[in-house]
């Protein structure tokens, strides 16, 4: 069964304190791994897609990496405006084609 | 350009009533998806359309839920005989098409459904 597990559930950082969020996955053929940001009361906002192990993508203070079993979202020198819930999702070539399997998310709080 | 829009933003109904939730995808996107998100959880897949047809409806929880996309653009999610357990945020997303490299899904703001 396709599954996504994110850790930690919640993370509190001081402004400028770098850290990483983890996304572990099991899928029957990875079609893609997706990172989203979700602010309270809003829909998920697309950040990155990763397709193969070893791939990396960056956007401002965020960098996403991918291995065969997990993905990391590295946050460098975060600012309070980076506070949000970060969702990881996988697309599978297996039984659930056409949809994304989401984790429960990591709620990030960055204090000034 | 305009993103995915959903109406209404909030819907309060009574148990047993019928509701319709509307999604207007990004112009030119052929694939459209419906998800449901409960508090503290990630979105959960319901159904997706490629054009006018439902390509995968395996996530619909039971036959009270139905969705249509008659002209390949706007979609409506319909819930009959609503139950309190149906209360959640219903999210719609669209993508250029289904397939590697162009399957990034862009979400709307959601409709918060509350069943009293």
PDB file of C-alpha atoms in Angstrom:
ATOM      1  CA  UNK A   1       0.000   0.000   0.000  1.00  0.00           C
ATOM      2  CA  UNK A   2       1.289   3.449  -0.934  1.00  0.00           C
ATOM      3  CA  UNK A   3       2.115   5.451   2.174  1.00  0.00           C
ATOM      4  CA  UNK A   4       3.673   8.774   3.194  1.00  0.00           C
ATOM      5  CA  UNK A   5       4.931   9.617   6.690  1.00  0.00           C
ATOM      6  CA  UNK A   6       6.158  13.068   7.663  1.00  0.00           C
ATOM      7  CA  UNK A   7       8.236  14.011  10.675  1.00  0.00           C
ATOM      8  CA  UNK A   8       8.274  15.836  12.928  1.00  0.00           C
ATOM      9  CA  UNK A   9       4.586  16.696  13.286  1.00  0.00           C
ATOM     10  CA  UNK A  10       5.530  20.157  14.512  1.00  0.00           C
ATOM     11  CA  UNK A  11       8.770  22.123  14.517  1.00  0.00           C
ATOM     12  CA  UNK A  12       9.551  25.382  16.268  1.00  0.00           C
ATOM     13  CA  UNK A  13      12.586  27.339  15.119  1.00  0.00           C
ATOM     14  CA  UNK A  14      14.155  30.662  15.924  1.00  0.00           C
ATOM     15  CA  UNK A  15      14.606  33.007  13.008  1.00  0.00           C
ATOM     16  CA  UNK A  16      17.851  32.051  11.270  1.00  0.00           C
ATOM     17  CA  UNK A  17      17.958  28.533  12.760  1.00  0.00           C
ATOM     18  CA  UNK A  18      18.276  26.099   9.842  1.00  0.00           C
ATOM     19  CA  UNK A  19      16.634  22.665   9.962  1.00  0.00           C
ATOM     20  CA  UNK A  20      15.145  19.864   7.849  1.00  0.00           C
ATOM     21  CA  UNK A  21      11.740  18.244   7.469  1.00  0.00           C
ATOM     22  CA  UNK A  22      11.500  14.552   6.609  1.00  0.00           C
ATOM     23  CA  UNK A  23       9.127  12.691   4.296  1.00  0.00           C
ATOM     24  CA  UNK A  24       9.385   8.884   4.182  1.00  0.00           C
ATOM     25  CA  UNK A  25       7.437   7.051   1.502  1.00  0.00           C
ATOM     26  CA  UNK A  26       6.592   3.619   0.144  1.00  0.00           C
ATOM     27  CA  UNK A  27       5.084   3.403  -3.315  1.00  0.00           C
ATOM     28  CA  UNK A  28       4.639   0.845  -6.054  1.00  0.00           C
ATOM     29  CA  UNK A  29       6.593   2.876  -8.605  1.00  0.00           C
ATOM     30  CA  UNK A  30       7.291   6.537  -7.913  1.00  0.00           C
ATOM     31  CA  UNK A  31       5.710   8.844 -10.461  1.00  0.00           C
ATOM     32  CA  UNK A  32       6.839  11.937  -8.574  1.00  0.00           C
ATOM     33  CA  UNK A  33       7.288  13.384  -5.090  1.00  0.00           C
ATOM     34  CA  UNK A  34       5.671  16.741  -4.434  1.00  0.00           C
ATOM     35  CA  UNK A  35       6.151  19.362  -1.718  1.00  0.00           C
ATOM     36  CA  UNK A  36       3.436  21.867  -0.898  1.00  0.00           C
ATOM     37  CA  UNK A  37       3.107  24.711   1.577  1.00  0.00           C
ATOM     38  CA  UNK A  38      -0.263  25.321   3.237  1.00  0.00           C
ATOM     39  CA  UNK A  39      -1.178  28.427   5.200  1.00  0.00           C
ATOM     40  CA  UNK A  40      -4.151  28.344   7.606  1.00  0.00           C
ATOM     41  CA  UNK A  41      -7.482  28.540   5.795  1.00  0.00           C
ATOM     42  CA  UNK A  42      -5.901  28.222   2.355  1.00  0.00           C
ATOM     43  CA  UNK A  43      -5.303  25.514  -0.199  1.00  0.00           C
ATOM     44  CA  UNK A  44      -1.887  23.881  -0.639  1.00  0.00           C
ATOM     45  CA  UNK A  45       0.612  25.938  -2.642  1.00  0.00           C
ATOM     46  CA  UNK A  46       2.895  23.988  -4.981  1.00  0.00           C
ATOM     47  CA  UNK A  47       6.619  24.184  -4.200  1.00  0.00           C
ATOM     48  CA  UNK A  48       8.600  21.365  -5.872  1.00  0.00           C
ATOM     49  CA  UNK A  49       8.395  18.129  -7.835  1.00  0.00           C
ATOM     50  CA  UNK A  50      11.178  15.530  -7.635  1.00  0.00           C
ATOM     51  CA  UNK A  51      11.218  12.508  -9.925  1.00  0.00           C
ATOM     52  CA  UNK A  52      14.340  10.449  -9.257  1.00  0.00           C
ATOM     53  CA  UNK A  53      16.767   9.662  -6.454  1.00  0.00           C
ATOM     54  CA  UNK A  54      19.579  12.195  -6.238  1.00  0.00           C
ATOM     55  CA  UNK A  55      17.515  15.034  -7.630  1.00  0.00           C
ATOM     56  CA  UNK A  56      17.566  18.375  -5.815  1.00  0.00           C
ATOM     57  CA  UNK A  57      15.576  21.579  -6.281  1.00  0.00           C
ATOM     58  CA  UNK A  58      15.871  24.971  -4.629  1.00  0.00           C
ATOM     59  CA  UNK A  59      13.661  27.996  -4.164  1.00  0.00           C
ATOM     60  CA  UNK A  60      14.786  30.887  -2.003  1.00  0.00           C
ATOM     61  CA  UNK A  61      15.473  29.447   1.479  1.00  0.00           C
ATOM     62  CA  UNK A  62      14.063  25.999   0.627  1.00  0.00           C
ATOM     63  CA  UNK A  63      15.891  23.020  -0.843  1.00  0.00           C
ATOM     64  CA  UNK A  64      14.262  19.649  -1.521  1.00  0.00           C
ATOM     65  CA  UNK A  65      16.209  16.413  -1.950  1.00  0.00           C
ATOM     66  CA  UNK A  66      15.145  12.874  -2.810  1.00  0.00           C
ATOM     67  CA  UNK A  67      16.412   9.350  -2.105  1.00  0.00           C
ATOM     68  CA  UNK A  68      14.756   6.014  -2.891  1.00  0.00           C
ATOM     69  CA  UNK A  69      12.981   5.997   0.462  1.00  0.00           C
ATOM     70  CA  UNK A  70      12.662   9.589   1.639  1.00  0.00           C
ATOM     71  CA  UNK A  71      12.762  13.261   0.834  1.00  0.00           C
ATOM     72  CA  UNK A  72      14.047  16.154   2.881  1.00  0.00           C
ATOM     73  CA  UNK A  73      12.970  19.770   2.812  1.00  0.00           C
ATOM     74  CA  UNK A  74      15.881  21.832   4.075  1.00  0.00           C
ATOM     75  CA  UNK A  75      15.132  25.330   5.345  1.00  0.00           C
ATOM     76  CA  UNK A  76      18.120  27.643   5.533  1.00  0.00           C
ATOM     77  CA  UNK A  77      18.001  30.705   7.804  1.00  0.00           C
ATOM     78  CA  UNK A  78      14.208  30.683   8.056  1.00  0.00           C
ATOM     79  CA  UNK A  79      12.137  33.809   8.538  1.00  0.00           C
ATOM     80  CA  UNK A  80       8.783  34.179  10.360  1.00  0.00           C
ATOM     81  CA  UNK A  81       7.006  34.283   6.983  1.00  0.00           C
ATOM     82  CA  UNK A  82       8.147  30.686   6.382  1.00  0.00           C
ATOM     83  CA  UNK A  83       5.745  29.589   9.122  1.00  0.00           C
ATOM     84  CA  UNK A  84       3.201  27.209   7.583  1.00  0.00           C
ATOM     85  CA  UNK A  85       2.344  23.534   7.279  1.00  0.00           C
ATOM     86  CA  UNK A  86       4.517  21.740   4.748  1.00  0.00           C
ATOM     87  CA  UNK A  87       2.902  18.788   3.001  1.00  0.00           C
ATOM     88  CA  UNK A  88       4.651  15.988   1.152  1.00  0.00           C
ATOM     89  CA  UNK A  89       2.817  13.869  -1.418  1.00  0.00           C
ATOM     90  CA  UNK A  90       3.670  11.066  -3.820  1.00  0.00           C
ATOM     91  CA  UNK A  91       2.235  10.062  -7.139  1.00  0.00           C
ATOM     92  CA  UNK A  92       2.322   6.341  -7.846  1.00  0.00           C
ATOM     93  CA  UNK A  93       2.280   4.325 -11.052  1.00  0.00           C
ATOM     94  CA  UNK A  94       0.546   1.623  -9.049  1.00  0.00           C
ATOM     95  CA  UNK A  95      -3.097   1.267  -8.096  1.00  0.00           C
ATOM     96  CA  UNK A  96      -3.796   4.926  -7.391  1.00  0.00           C
ATOM     97  CA  UNK A  97      -2.804   6.554 -10.653  1.00  0.00           C
ATOM     98  CA  UNK A  98      -3.957  10.097 -11.200  1.00  0.00           C
ATOM     99  CA  UNK A  99      -4.004  11.151  -7.581  1.00  0.00           C
ATOM    100  CA  UNK A 100      -1.533  12.159  -4.885  1.00  0.00           C
ATOM    101  CA  UNK A 101      -1.038  10.397  -1.549  1.00  0.00           C
ATOM    102  CA  UNK A 102      -0.389  13.035   1.100  1.00  0.00           C
ATOM    103  CA  UNK A 103       1.313  12.890   4.469  1.00  0.00           C
ATOM    104  CA  UNK A 104      -0.187  14.657   7.462  1.00  0.00           C
ATOM    105  CA  UNK A 105       2.257  17.522   7.186  1.00  0.00           C
ATOM    106  CA  UNK A 106       4.810  19.253   9.381  1.00  0.00           C
ATOM    107  CA  UNK A 107       3.668  22.447  11.060  1.00  0.00           C
ATOM    108  CA  UNK A 108       6.580  24.871  11.090  1.00  0.00           C
ATOM    109  CA  UNK A 109       6.670  27.907  13.388  1.00  0.00           C
ATOM    110  CA  UNK A 110       9.505  30.402  13.059  1.00  0.00           C
ATOM    111  CA  UNK A 111       9.825  32.893  15.910  1.00  0.00           C
ATOM    112  CA  UNK A 112      11.528  36.275  15.421  1.00  0.00           C
TER     113      UNK A 112
ATOM    114  CA  UNK B   1      -3.486  34.325 -14.740  1.00  0.00           C
ATOM    115  CA  UNK B   2      -6.320  33.253 -12.503  1.00  0.00           C
ATOM    116  CA  UNK B   3      -5.834  30.249 -10.277  1.00  0.00           C
ATOM    117  CA  UNK B   4      -8.303  27.552  -9.314  1.00  0.00           C
ATOM    118  CA  UNK B   5     -11.468  29.022  -7.836  1.00  0.00           C
ATOM    119  CA  UNK B   6     -14.000  27.292  -5.626  1.00  0.00           C
ATOM    120  CA  UNK B   7     -17.452  28.345  -4.517  1.00  0.00           C
ATOM    121  CA  UNK B   8     -18.831  28.723  -1.984  1.00  0.00           C
ATOM    122  CA  UNK B   9     -15.912  29.319   0.382  1.00  0.00           C
ATOM    123  CA  UNK B  10     -18.072  28.175   3.287  1.00  0.00           C
ATOM    124  CA  UNK B  11     -21.200  26.046   3.365  1.00  0.00           C
ATOM    125  CA  UNK B  12     -23.241  25.219   6.443  1.00  0.00           C
ATOM    126  CA  UNK B  13     -26.025  22.688   6.021  1.00  0.00           C
ATOM    127  CA  UNK B  14     -28.190  20.407   8.076  1.00  0.00           C
ATOM    128  CA  UNK B  15     -27.867  16.669   8.297  1.00  0.00           C
ATOM    129  CA  UNK B  16     -29.750  14.985   5.473  1.00  0.00           C
ATOM    130  CA  UNK B  17     -29.591  17.925   3.050  1.00  0.00           C
ATOM    131  CA  UNK B  18     -28.102  17.962  -0.449  1.00  0.00           C
ATOM    132  CA  UNK B  19     -25.109  20.186  -1.301  1.00  0.00           C
ATOM    133  CA  UNK B  20     -23.193  21.135  -4.422  1.00  0.00           C
ATOM    134  CA  UNK B  21     -19.635  22.422  -4.433  1.00  0.00           C
ATOM    135  CA  UNK B  22     -18.219  24.084  -7.530  1.00  0.00           C
ATOM    136  CA  UNK B  23     -14.686  24.176  -8.925  1.00  0.00           C
ATOM    137  CA  UNK B  24     -13.393  26.330 -11.767  1.00  0.00           C
ATOM    138  CA  UNK B  25      -9.926  25.080 -12.851  1.00  0.00           C
ATOM    139  CA  UNK B  26      -7.042  26.991 -14.368  1.00  0.00           C
ATOM    140  CA  UNK B  27      -7.776  27.744 -18.007  1.00  0.00           C
ATOM    141  CA  UNK B  28      -6.280  25.099 -20.287  1.00  0.00           C
ATOM    142  CA  UNK B  29      -5.865  22.460 -17.574  1.00  0.00           C
ATOM    143  CA  UNK B  30      -7.424  19.199 -18.727  1.00  0.00           C
ATOM    144  CA  UNK B  31      -7.072  17.243 -15.481  1.00  0.00           C
ATOM    145  CA  UNK B  32      -9.173  18.122 -12.426  1.00  0.00           C
ATOM    146  CA  UNK B  33      -9.030  16.554  -8.972  1.00  0.00           C
ATOM    147  CA  UNK B  34     -11.173  16.615  -5.842  1.00  0.00           C
ATOM    148  CA  UNK B  35      -9.719  16.027  -2.387  1.00  0.00           C
ATOM    149  CA  UNK B  36     -11.106  16.194   1.126  1.00  0.00           C
ATOM    150  CA  UNK B  37      -9.074  17.479   4.079  1.00  0.00           C
ATOM    151  CA  UNK B  38      -9.988  16.970   7.714  1.00  0.00           C
ATOM    152  CA  UNK B  39      -8.405  18.957  10.535  1.00  0.00           C
ATOM    153  CA  UNK B  40      -4.800  17.956  11.141  1.00  0.00           C
ATOM    154  CA  UNK B  41      -4.710  15.629   8.144  1.00  0.00           C
ATOM    155  CA  UNK B  42      -3.339  15.828   4.643  1.00  0.00           C
ATOM    156  CA  UNK B  43      -5.708  16.009   1.671  1.00  0.00           C
ATOM    157  CA  UNK B  44      -7.380  12.704   0.806  1.00  0.00           C
ATOM    158  CA  UNK B  45      -8.114  11.868  -2.830  1.00  0.00           C
ATOM    159  CA  UNK B  46     -11.727  11.568  -3.930  1.00  0.00           C
ATOM    160  CA  UNK B  47     -11.952  11.612  -7.741  1.00  0.00           C
ATOM    161  CA  UNK B  48     -10.146  12.888 -10.800  1.00  0.00           C
ATOM    162  CA  UNK B  49     -11.243  13.832 -14.298  1.00  0.00           C
ATOM    163  CA  UNK B  50      -9.295  13.791 -17.525  1.00  0.00           C
ATOM    164  CA  UNK B  51     -11.446  15.954 -19.740  1.00  0.00           C
ATOM    165  CA  UNK B  52     -15.120  15.213 -19.196  1.00  0.00           C
ATOM    166  CA  UNK B  53     -14.795  11.661 -17.911  1.00  0.00           C
ATOM    167  CA  UNK B  54     -14.051  10.464 -14.402  1.00  0.00           C
ATOM    168  CA  UNK B  55     -10.766   8.607 -14.869  1.00  0.00           C
ATOM    169  CA  UNK B  56     -10.558   7.434 -11.251  1.00  0.00           C
ATOM    170  CA  UNK B  57     -13.347   7.686  -8.672  1.00  0.00           C
ATOM    171  CA  UNK B  58     -11.874   5.151  -6.267  1.00  0.00           C
ATOM    172  CA  UNK B  59     -11.631   7.696  -3.447  1.00  0.00           C
ATOM    173  CA  UNK B  60     -15.333   8.513  -3.242  1.00  0.00           C
ATOM    174  CA  UNK B  61     -16.368   7.185   0.188  1.00  0.00           C
ATOM    175  CA  UNK B  62     -19.855   5.946  -0.812  1.00  0.00           C
ATOM    176  CA  UNK B  63     -22.648   6.455  -3.317  1.00  0.00           C
ATOM    177  CA  UNK B  64     -23.835   9.659  -1.650  1.00  0.00           C
ATOM    178  CA  UNK B  65     -20.900  11.386  -3.339  1.00  0.00           C
ATOM    179  CA  UNK B  66     -20.942  12.162  -7.037  1.00  0.00           C
ATOM    180  CA  UNK B  67     -19.022  14.561  -9.281  1.00  0.00           C
ATOM    181  CA  UNK B  68     -19.502  15.796 -12.821  1.00  0.00           C
ATOM    182  CA  UNK B  69     -17.541  17.811 -15.364  1.00  0.00           C
ATOM    183  CA  UNK B  70     -19.903  17.992 -18.344  1.00  0.00           C
ATOM    184  CA  UNK B  71     -17.929  20.351 -20.590  1.00  0.00           C
ATOM    185  CA  UNK B  72     -14.416  19.484 -19.485  1.00  0.00           C
ATOM    186  CA  UNK B  73     -13.927  22.661 -17.501  1.00  0.00           C
ATOM    187  CA  UNK B  74     -16.032  23.479 -14.411  1.00  0.00           C
ATOM    188  CA  UNK B  75     -16.741  20.578 -12.064  1.00  0.00           C
ATOM    189  CA  UNK B  76     -19.387  20.102  -9.398  1.00  0.00           C
ATOM    190  CA  UNK B  77     -19.078  17.774  -6.423  1.00  0.00           C
ATOM    191  CA  UNK B  78     -22.486  16.668  -5.208  1.00  0.00           C
ATOM    192  CA  UNK B  79     -23.220  15.185  -1.793  1.00  0.00           C
ATOM    193  CA  UNK B  80     -26.615  13.689  -1.042  1.00  0.00           C
ATOM    194  CA  UNK B  81     -28.119  13.093   2.405  1.00  0.00           C
ATOM    195  CA  UNK B  82     -25.223  14.808   4.136  1.00  0.00           C
ATOM    196  CA  UNK B  83     -23.918  13.405   7.410  1.00  0.00           C
ATOM    197  CA  UNK B  84     -21.964  15.120  10.196  1.00  0.00           C
ATOM    198  CA  UNK B  85     -18.937  13.054   9.217  1.00  0.00           C
ATOM    199  CA  UNK B  86     -18.908  14.780   5.826  1.00  0.00           C
ATOM    200  CA  UNK B  87     -17.757  18.000   7.511  1.00  0.00           C
ATOM    201  CA  UNK B  88     -14.331  18.891   6.106  1.00  0.00           C
ATOM    202  CA  UNK B  89     -12.584  21.202   3.659  1.00  0.00           C
ATOM    203  CA  UNK B  90     -13.153  20.081   0.084  1.00  0.00           C
ATOM    204  CA  UNK B  91     -10.236  20.992  -2.155  1.00  0.00           C
ATOM    205  CA  UNK B  92     -10.133  21.105  -5.912  1.00  0.00           C
ATOM    206  CA  UNK B  93      -6.942  21.008  -7.975  1.00  0.00           C
ATOM    207  CA  UNK B  94      -6.097  21.069 -11.654  1.00  0.00           C
ATOM    208  CA  UNK B  95      -3.098  20.163 -13.790  1.00  0.00           C
ATOM    209  CA  UNK B  96      -2.119  20.544 -17.432  1.00  0.00           C
ATOM    210  CA  UNK B  97      -2.633  16.831 -17.990  1.00  0.00           C
ATOM    211  CA  UNK B  98      -1.912  13.505 -16.372  1.00  0.00           C
ATOM    212  CA  UNK B  99       1.616  12.233 -16.792  1.00  0.00           C
ATOM    213  CA  UNK B 100       5.180  12.678 -15.643  1.00  0.00           C
ATOM    214  CA  UNK B 101       6.579  16.141 -16.087  1.00  0.00           C
ATOM    215  CA  UNK B 102       3.322  18.031 -16.238  1.00  0.00           C
ATOM    216  CA  UNK B 103       1.281  16.633 -13.411  1.00  0.00           C
ATOM    217  CA  UNK B 104       1.914  19.363 -10.864  1.00  0.00           C
ATOM    218  CA  UNK B 105      -1.456  19.932  -9.256  1.00  0.00           C
ATOM    219  CA  UNK B 106      -2.492  23.471  -8.368  1.00  0.00           C
ATOM    220  CA  UNK B 107      -5.055  23.791  -5.622  1.00  0.00           C
ATOM    221  CA  UNK B 108      -7.919  26.142  -5.010  1.00  0.00           C
ATOM    222  CA  UNK B 109      -8.691  27.707  -1.630  1.00  0.00           C
ATOM    223  CA  UNK B 110     -11.218  25.019  -0.725  1.00  0.00           C
ATOM    224  CA  UNK B 111     -14.815  24.927   0.435  1.00  0.00           C
ATOM    225  CA  UNK B 112     -15.321  24.439   4.156  1.00  0.00           C
ATOM    226  CA  UNK B 113     -18.404  22.245   4.601  1.00  0.00           C
ATOM    227  CA  UNK B 114     -20.058  22.056   7.997  1.00  0.00           C
ATOM    228  CA  UNK B 115     -22.927  19.622   8.525  1.00  0.00           C
ATOM    229  CA  UNK B 116     -24.939  20.377  11.651  1.00  0.00           C
TER     230      UNK B 116
END
